[in-house]
Amino acid sequence: MSAGLDMSLDEIIAKKRPSRGARTGGPTRTGGIAKRSGGPVRNPRSSQVRPRPYSNTAATASSNLNASPEGKILVSNLAYKVTEADLWELFSTMIGPVRQVNLNFDQSGRSKGTASVVFARKNDAVRSVEKLRNITLDGREMKIEIVVAPNVGPITQRIGGINE
């Protein structure tokens, strides 16, 4: 016990520290880096066919659009003092169940005056546009737009005037 007290702090640390390159608490390699033989090692799972994430995107996008049960709106021209809680209360009491409210902020943390609201049902998004568009909230008229309109077809059917 007294032998440890007679040593300096640097000596105690050097004594307890393992030598450079040695590992503690596990198996150690001898002879440095092990060399492989027989060429590159391949991942056995790499030969399996993985699904492509963006294959047939147009077909899945239009089917997902109609399959989505929720409706989303964008609200703009909001007063800077309007909070997410205010929007949540307004839309959930006057329209229907709300899934999410996101108020947008600039880099300094001040509200940009825009928000997105996601309803549990698409019809609630349509009703909010009809019922609350141009309604005054804290002295400013809200502008409400539907992000994804119900029953919208693929873009190729909505474009007009293109010669094939």
XYZ file of N, CA and C in Angstrom:
492
model
N 0.811 -1.186 0.000
C 0.000 0.000 0.000
C 0.857 1.253 0.000
N 1.913 1.257 0.795
C 2.766 2.433 0.870
C 3.614 2.610 -0.381
N 3.821 1.505 -1.137
C 4.605 1.613 -2.369
C 3.888 2.497 -3.382
N 2.566 2.447 -3.414
C 1.789 3.282 -4.321
C 1.826 4.729 -3.908
N 1.975 4.984 -2.636
C 2.011 6.359 -2.161
C 3.344 7.028 -2.438
N 4.404 6.243 -2.568
C 5.728 6.800 -2.814
C 5.947 7.170 -4.279
N 5.074 6.694 -5.201
C 5.241 6.973 -6.632
C 4.535 8.273 -7.005
N 5.023 8.911 -8.058
C 4.358 10.104 -8.568
C 3.127 9.690 -9.383
N 2.272 10.629 -9.642
C 1.057 10.363 -10.405
C 1.387 9.852 -11.807
N 2.393 10.399 -12.442
C 2.799 9.948 -13.772
C 3.253 8.496 -13.746
N 3.963 8.101 -12.701
C 4.420 6.715 -12.592
C 3.252 5.761 -12.397
N 2.265 6.155 -11.595
C 1.078 5.305 -11.370
C 0.309 5.117 -12.670
N 0.123 6.192 -13.409
C -0.608 6.111 -14.684
C 0.147 5.242 -15.672
N 1.473 5.424 -15.757
C 2.269 4.637 -16.697
C 2.229 3.161 -16.330
N 2.183 2.866 -15.071
C 2.162 1.474 -14.616
C 0.829 0.799 -14.937
N -0.263 1.537 -14.797
C -1.592 0.968 -15.032
C -1.985 0.983 -16.500
N -1.435 1.890 -17.288
C -1.796 2.007 -18.701
C -1.168 0.846 -19.460
N -1.936 0.152 -20.315
C -1.362 -0.915 -21.123
C -0.409 -0.332 -22.159
N 0.461 -1.155 -22.634
C 1.425 -0.683 -23.627
C 0.703 -0.288 -24.902
N 1.303 0.586 -25.658
C 0.691 1.108 -26.878
C 0.428 -0.012 -27.870
N -0.816 -0.053 -28.397
C -1.170 -1.052 -29.396
C -1.833 -2.273 -28.792
N -1.744 -2.469 -27.493
C -2.372 -3.639 -26.879
C -3.812 -3.306 -26.539
N -4.662 -4.310 -26.608
C -6.070 -4.142 -26.276
C -6.311 -4.619 -24.862
N -7.361 -4.096 -24.271
C -7.732 -4.551 -22.939
C -9.105 -5.182 -22.998
N -9.291 -6.250 -22.255
C -10.600 -6.854 -22.101
C -11.080 -7.665 -23.275
N -10.226 -8.238 -24.071
C -10.700 -9.039 -25.190
C -9.567 -9.751 -25.877
N -9.912 -10.497 -26.899
C -8.860 -11.221 -27.612
C -7.944 -10.261 -28.356
N -6.685 -10.600 -28.416
C -5.720 -9.753 -29.124
C -5.224 -10.478 -30.355
N -4.851 -9.709 -31.362
C -4.268 -10.282 -32.576
C -2.767 -10.347 -32.413
N -2.216 -11.359 -32.943
C -0.758 -11.448 -32.931
C -0.259 -11.255 -34.344
N 0.836 -10.577 -34.480
C 1.440 -10.413 -35.791
C 0.858 -9.277 -36.593
N 0.136 -8.360 -35.996
C -0.382 -7.216 -36.736
C -1.662 -7.552 -37.469
N -1.848 -6.953 -38.640
C -3.074 -7.130 -39.414
C -3.037 -8.471 -40.128
N -4.132 -9.200 -39.993
C -4.219 -10.506 -40.658
C -4.427 -10.285 -42.146
N -3.768 -11.072 -42.960
C -3.883 -10.950 -44.406
C -4.874 -11.967 -44.923
N -5.674 -11.509 -45.885
C -6.654 -12.403 -46.502
C -6.002 -13.108 -47.680
N -6.511 -14.280 -47.939
C -6.042 -14.978 -49.134
C -7.239 -15.303 -49.998
N -7.040 -15.392 -51.278
C -8.120 -15.788 -52.180
C -8.945 -14.642 -52.726
N -8.471 -13.444 -52.677
C -9.180 -12.341 -53.295
C -10.138 -11.644 -52.339
N -11.011 -10.811 -52.904
C -11.898 -10.014 -52.061
C -12.955 -10.890 -51.383
N -13.367 -10.463 -50.214
C -14.416 -11.172 -49.478
C -15.744 -10.555 -49.876
N -16.671 -11.363 -50.272
C -17.969 -10.879 -50.723
C -19.021 -11.105 -49.653
N -19.963 -10.223 -49.620
C -21.080 -10.355 -48.695
C -22.029 -11.400 -49.261
N -22.352 -12.450 -48.517
C -23.221 -13.485 -49.063
C -24.632 -12.975 -49.351
N -25.041 -11.897 -48.682
C -26.383 -11.378 -48.936
C -26.439 -10.477 -50.161
N -25.293 -10.078 -50.703
C -25.295 -9.143 -51.828
C -25.836 -9.781 -53.102
N -25.822 -11.100 -53.176
C -26.343 -11.751 -54.376
C -27.857 -11.851 -54.354
N -28.474 -11.589 -53.211
C -29.927 -11.634 -53.128
C -30.517 -10.423 -53.838
N -31.661 -10.589 -54.453
C -32.321 -9.500 -55.164
C -33.112 -8.680 -54.157
N -32.793 -7.398 -54.092
C -33.504 -6.503 -53.192
C -34.535 -5.719 -53.988
N -35.666 -5.369 -53.375
C -36.655 -4.573 -54.100
C -36.126 -3.175 -54.369
N -36.422 -2.660 -55.526
C -35.981 -1.321 -55.890
C -36.959 -0.314 -55.304
N -36.461 0.690 -54.583
C -37.374 1.597 -53.890
C -38.181 2.515 -54.806
N -37.676 2.824 -56.009
C -38.374 3.771 -56.866
C -38.852 3.150 -58.170
N -38.963 1.848 -58.213
C -39.455 1.244 -59.435
C -40.964 1.430 -59.518
N -41.457 1.729 -60.681
C -42.885 1.917 -60.936
C -43.455 3.008 -60.026
N -42.758 4.112 -59.933
C -43.136 5.182 -59.023
C -44.469 5.816 -59.393
N -44.725 6.000 -60.662
C -45.958 6.674 -61.073
C -47.185 5.889 -60.649
N -47.145 4.590 -60.810
C -48.301 3.774 -60.446
C -48.517 3.763 -58.943
N -47.453 3.658 -58.178
C -47.611 3.604 -56.725
C -47.997 4.959 -56.153
N -47.525 6.037 -56.768
C -47.858 7.358 -56.250
C -49.343 7.635 -56.403
N -49.914 7.312 -57.550
C -51.332 7.585 -57.735
C -52.192 6.664 -56.886
N -51.763 5.424 -56.688
C -52.549 4.532 -55.847
C -52.423 4.923 -54.381
N -51.242 5.400 -53.951
C -51.075 5.832 -52.569
C -51.847 7.110 -52.292
N -51.996 7.954 -53.288
C -52.712 9.196 -53.119
C -54.155 8.921 -52.747
N -54.787 8.018 -53.458
C -56.181 7.713 -53.188
C -56.344 6.810 -51.980
N -55.317 6.054 -51.630
C -55.405 5.145 -50.505
C -55.195 5.867 -49.177
N -54.583 7.034 -49.207
C -54.302 7.765 -47.978
C -55.602 8.259 -47.360
N -55.846 7.921 -46.099
C -57.100 8.324 -45.479
C -57.073 9.734 -44.909
N -55.899 10.374 -44.863
C -55.809 11.674 -44.229
C -55.733 12.797 -45.249
N -56.110 13.995 -44.826
C -56.064 15.164 -45.686
C -55.174 16.218 -45.076
N -54.438 16.945 -45.918
C -53.495 17.948 -45.436
C -53.815 19.288 -46.064
N -53.711 20.339 -45.254
C -53.919 21.696 -45.750
C -52.732 22.563 -45.367
N -52.547 23.640 -46.132
C -51.568 24.665 -45.799
C -52.328 25.920 -45.398
N -51.941 26.495 -44.286
C -52.567 27.713 -43.788
C -51.515 28.809 -43.851
N -51.848 29.927 -44.478
C -50.890 31.027 -44.583
C -51.545 32.334 -44.154
N -50.754 33.378 -44.102
C -51.173 34.711 -43.669
C -51.619 34.702 -42.205
N -50.920 33.912 -41.389
C -51.231 33.861 -39.967
C -50.518 34.984 -39.233
N -51.128 35.450 -38.144
C -50.466 36.431 -37.289
C -49.267 35.749 -36.631
N -48.243 36.523 -36.339
C -47.013 35.948 -35.803
C -47.184 35.394 -34.391
N -48.222 35.841 -33.688
C -48.423 35.352 -32.324
C -49.288 34.090 -32.260
N -49.782 33.595 -33.392
C -50.575 32.353 -33.424
C -49.645 31.178 -33.151
N -50.072 30.263 -32.275
C -49.262 29.104 -31.914
C -49.869 27.830 -32.499
N -49.087 26.746 -32.429
C -49.591 25.445 -32.877
C -50.801 25.034 -32.061
N -50.782 25.334 -30.771
C -51.908 24.990 -29.899
C -53.175 25.727 -30.335
N -53.019 26.988 -30.758
C -54.173 27.756 -31.246
C -54.774 27.097 -32.483
N -53.918 26.713 -33.422
C -54.395 26.071 -34.651
C -55.022 24.720 -34.348
N -54.384 23.962 -33.460
C -54.915 22.644 -33.086
C -56.329 22.806 -32.513
N -56.486 23.767 -31.613
C -57.791 23.985 -30.994
C -58.824 24.441 -32.029
N -58.453 25.369 -32.883
C -59.367 25.897 -33.897
C -59.874 24.798 -34.821
N -58.944 24.035 -35.413
C -59.344 23.038 -36.399
C -59.997 21.813 -35.772
N -59.588 21.415 -34.594
C -60.199 20.236 -33.987
C -61.599 20.532 -33.461
N -61.861 21.746 -33.004
C -63.203 22.063 -32.515
C -64.168 22.432 -33.635
N -63.691 23.104 -34.671
C -64.599 23.548 -35.730
C -64.722 22.577 -36.896
N -63.727 21.716 -37.104
C -63.744 20.841 -38.276
C -63.819 19.379 -37.876
N -62.796 18.859 -37.224
C -62.771 17.445 -36.876
C -61.420 17.046 -36.314
N -61.206 15.734 -36.143
C -59.965 15.273 -35.517
C -58.721 15.646 -36.325
N -57.740 16.199 -35.609
C -56.484 16.648 -36.212
C -55.390 15.675 -35.819
N -54.578 15.270 -36.794
C -53.447 14.374 -36.511
C -52.171 15.135 -36.200
N -51.935 16.250 -36.908
C -50.664 16.951 -36.764
C -50.812 18.407 -37.157
N -50.123 19.279 -36.428
C -50.052 20.704 -36.755
C -48.584 21.103 -36.712
N -48.096 21.714 -37.790
C -46.705 22.183 -37.851
C -46.695 23.652 -38.233
N -46.214 24.478 -37.329
C -46.050 25.897 -37.590
C -44.616 26.112 -38.067
N -44.418 26.894 -39.111
C -43.087 27.104 -39.690
C -42.423 28.336 -39.072
N -41.122 28.182 -38.763
C -40.355 29.245 -38.139
C -39.137 29.580 -38.994
N -38.661 30.836 -38.890
C -37.433 31.209 -39.589
C -36.231 30.881 -38.713
N -35.023 31.266 -39.166
C -33.795 30.909 -38.462
C -33.693 31.545 -37.079
N -34.343 32.673 -36.891
C -34.274 33.329 -35.588
C -35.343 32.835 -34.628
N -36.211 31.927 -35.079
C -37.243 31.363 -34.208
C -38.569 32.089 -34.273
N -38.690 33.043 -35.162
C -39.938 33.783 -35.321
C -40.833 33.062 -36.314
N -42.122 33.069 -36.071
C -43.073 32.397 -36.951
C -43.055 33.019 -38.344
N -43.134 32.163 -39.358
C -43.203 32.657 -40.734
C -44.632 33.018 -41.124
N -45.590 32.643 -40.301
C -46.989 32.930 -40.601
C -47.629 31.863 -41.469
N -46.986 30.696 -41.580
C -47.547 29.581 -42.345
C -47.525 28.323 -41.491
N -48.454 27.420 -41.787
C -48.530 26.162 -41.041
C -49.135 25.098 -41.930
N -48.906 23.845 -41.556
C -49.580 22.727 -42.217
C -50.374 21.986 -41.155
N -51.553 21.536 -41.551
C -52.448 20.814 -40.653
C -52.837 19.519 -41.343
N -52.695 18.400 -40.636
C -53.070 17.094 -41.176
C -54.286 16.611 -40.408
N -55.348 16.331 -41.145
C -56.576 15.817 -40.556
C -56.614 14.302 -40.668
N -57.408 13.673 -39.829
C -57.553 12.221 -39.866
C -58.322 11.780 -41.104
N -59.177 12.652 -41.631
C -59.992 12.310 -42.808
C -59.822 13.362 -43.903
N -59.853 12.914 -45.158
C -59.725 13.841 -46.286
C -60.878 14.831 -46.323
N -62.071 14.371 -46.002
C -63.238 15.252 -46.070
C -63.114 16.429 -45.109
N -62.435 16.227 -43.992
C -62.239 17.325 -43.048
C -61.354 18.409 -43.653
N -60.382 18.038 -44.447
C -59.532 19.024 -45.112
C -60.350 19.847 -46.105
N -61.221 19.183 -46.849
C -62.070 19.893 -47.807
C -63.034 20.821 -47.070
N -63.623 20.330 -45.975
C -64.550 21.162 -45.193
C -63.846 22.361 -44.584
N -62.587 22.199 -44.170
C -61.867 23.330 -43.573
C -61.646 24.439 -44.590
N -61.386 24.053 -45.835
C -61.211 25.066 -46.879
C -62.530 25.799 -47.112
N -63.604 25.053 -47.186
C -64.913 25.671 -47.444
C -65.375 26.532 -46.267
N -65.138 26.061 -45.054
C -65.698 26.714 -43.877
C -64.818 27.841 -43.325
N -63.492 27.692 -43.366
C -62.610 28.638 -42.680
C -61.764 29.521 -43.588
N -61.880 29.388 -44.903
C -61.094 30.232 -45.795
C -61.507 31.693 -45.606
N -60.503 32.571 -45.519
C -60.685 34.018 -45.361
C -61.349 34.401 -44.040
N -61.300 33.525 -43.045
C -61.777 33.853 -41.702
C -60.642 34.590 -40.985
N -60.974 35.602 -40.208
C -59.970 36.392 -39.508
C -59.578 35.715 -38.199
N -58.272 35.531 -38.004
C -57.722 34.992 -36.765
C -56.646 35.955 -36.283
N -56.848 36.531 -35.109
C -55.934 37.522 -34.530
C -55.666 38.680 -35.486
N -56.706 39.138 -36.166
C -56.607 40.328 -37.004
C -56.125 40.085 -38.426
N -55.906 38.826 -38.829
C -55.447 38.547 -40.200
C -56.309 37.460 -40.813
N -56.616 37.616 -42.113
C -57.425 36.614 -42.826
C -56.563 35.406 -43.164
N -56.994 34.234 -42.729
C -56.264 33.001 -43.034
C -56.504 32.603 -44.480
N -55.468 32.159 -45.136
C -55.566 31.574 -46.475
C -55.345 30.072 -46.304
N -56.257 29.268 -46.804
C -56.178 27.815 -46.630
C -56.199 27.155 -48.000
N -55.243 26.238 -48.206
C -55.148 25.491 -49.461
C -55.007 24.009 -49.158
N -55.609 23.171 -49.991
C -55.460 21.725 -49.844
C -54.157 21.310 -50.514
N -53.354 20.504 -49.809
C -52.086 20.043 -50.360
C -52.330 18.934 -51.367
N -53.111 17.954 -51.003
C -53.423 16.846 -51.894
C -54.929 16.781 -52.011
N -55.450 17.110 -53.183
C -56.889 17.078 -53.384
C -57.366 15.640 -53.525
N -58.548 15.302 -53.009
C -59.050 13.936 -53.135
C -59.344 13.594 -54.593
N -59.112 12.343 -54.938
C -59.430 11.779 -56.256
C -58.739 12.485 -57.411
N -57.512 12.910 -57.221
C -56.740 13.516 -58.299
C -56.071 12.383 -59.075
N -56.193 12.429 -60.390
C -55.598 11.393 -61.223
C -54.123 11.629 -61.441
N -53.477 10.730 -62.178
C -52.060 10.916 -62.474
C -51.832 12.181 -63.299
N -50.646 12.713 -63.226
C -50.332 13.983 -63.877
C -50.471 13.900 -65.398
N -50.241 12.728 -65.974
C -50.343 12.591 -67.426
C -51.772 12.823 -67.909
N -52.748 12.569 -67.076
C -54.144 12.812 -67.450
C -54.560 14.252 -67.196
N -53.854 14.957 -66.315
C -54.229 16.327 -65.978
C -53.569 17.361 -66.866
N -52.517 16.982 -67.626
C -51.825 17.928 -68.498
C -52.585 18.029 -69.814
N -52.814 19.245 -70.266
C -53.506 19.438 -71.533
C -52.631 20.165 -72.537
N -52.921 19.969 -73.805
C -52.230 20.688 -74.858
C -50.859 20.164 -75.230
N -50.533 18.926 -74.872
C -49.242 18.371 -75.245
C -49.444 17.414 -76.423
N -48.704 17.656 -77.495
C -48.769 16.774 -78.653
C -47.868 15.582 -78.429
N -48.393 14.398 -78.704
C -47.598 13.196 -78.493
C -46.731 12.889 -79.672
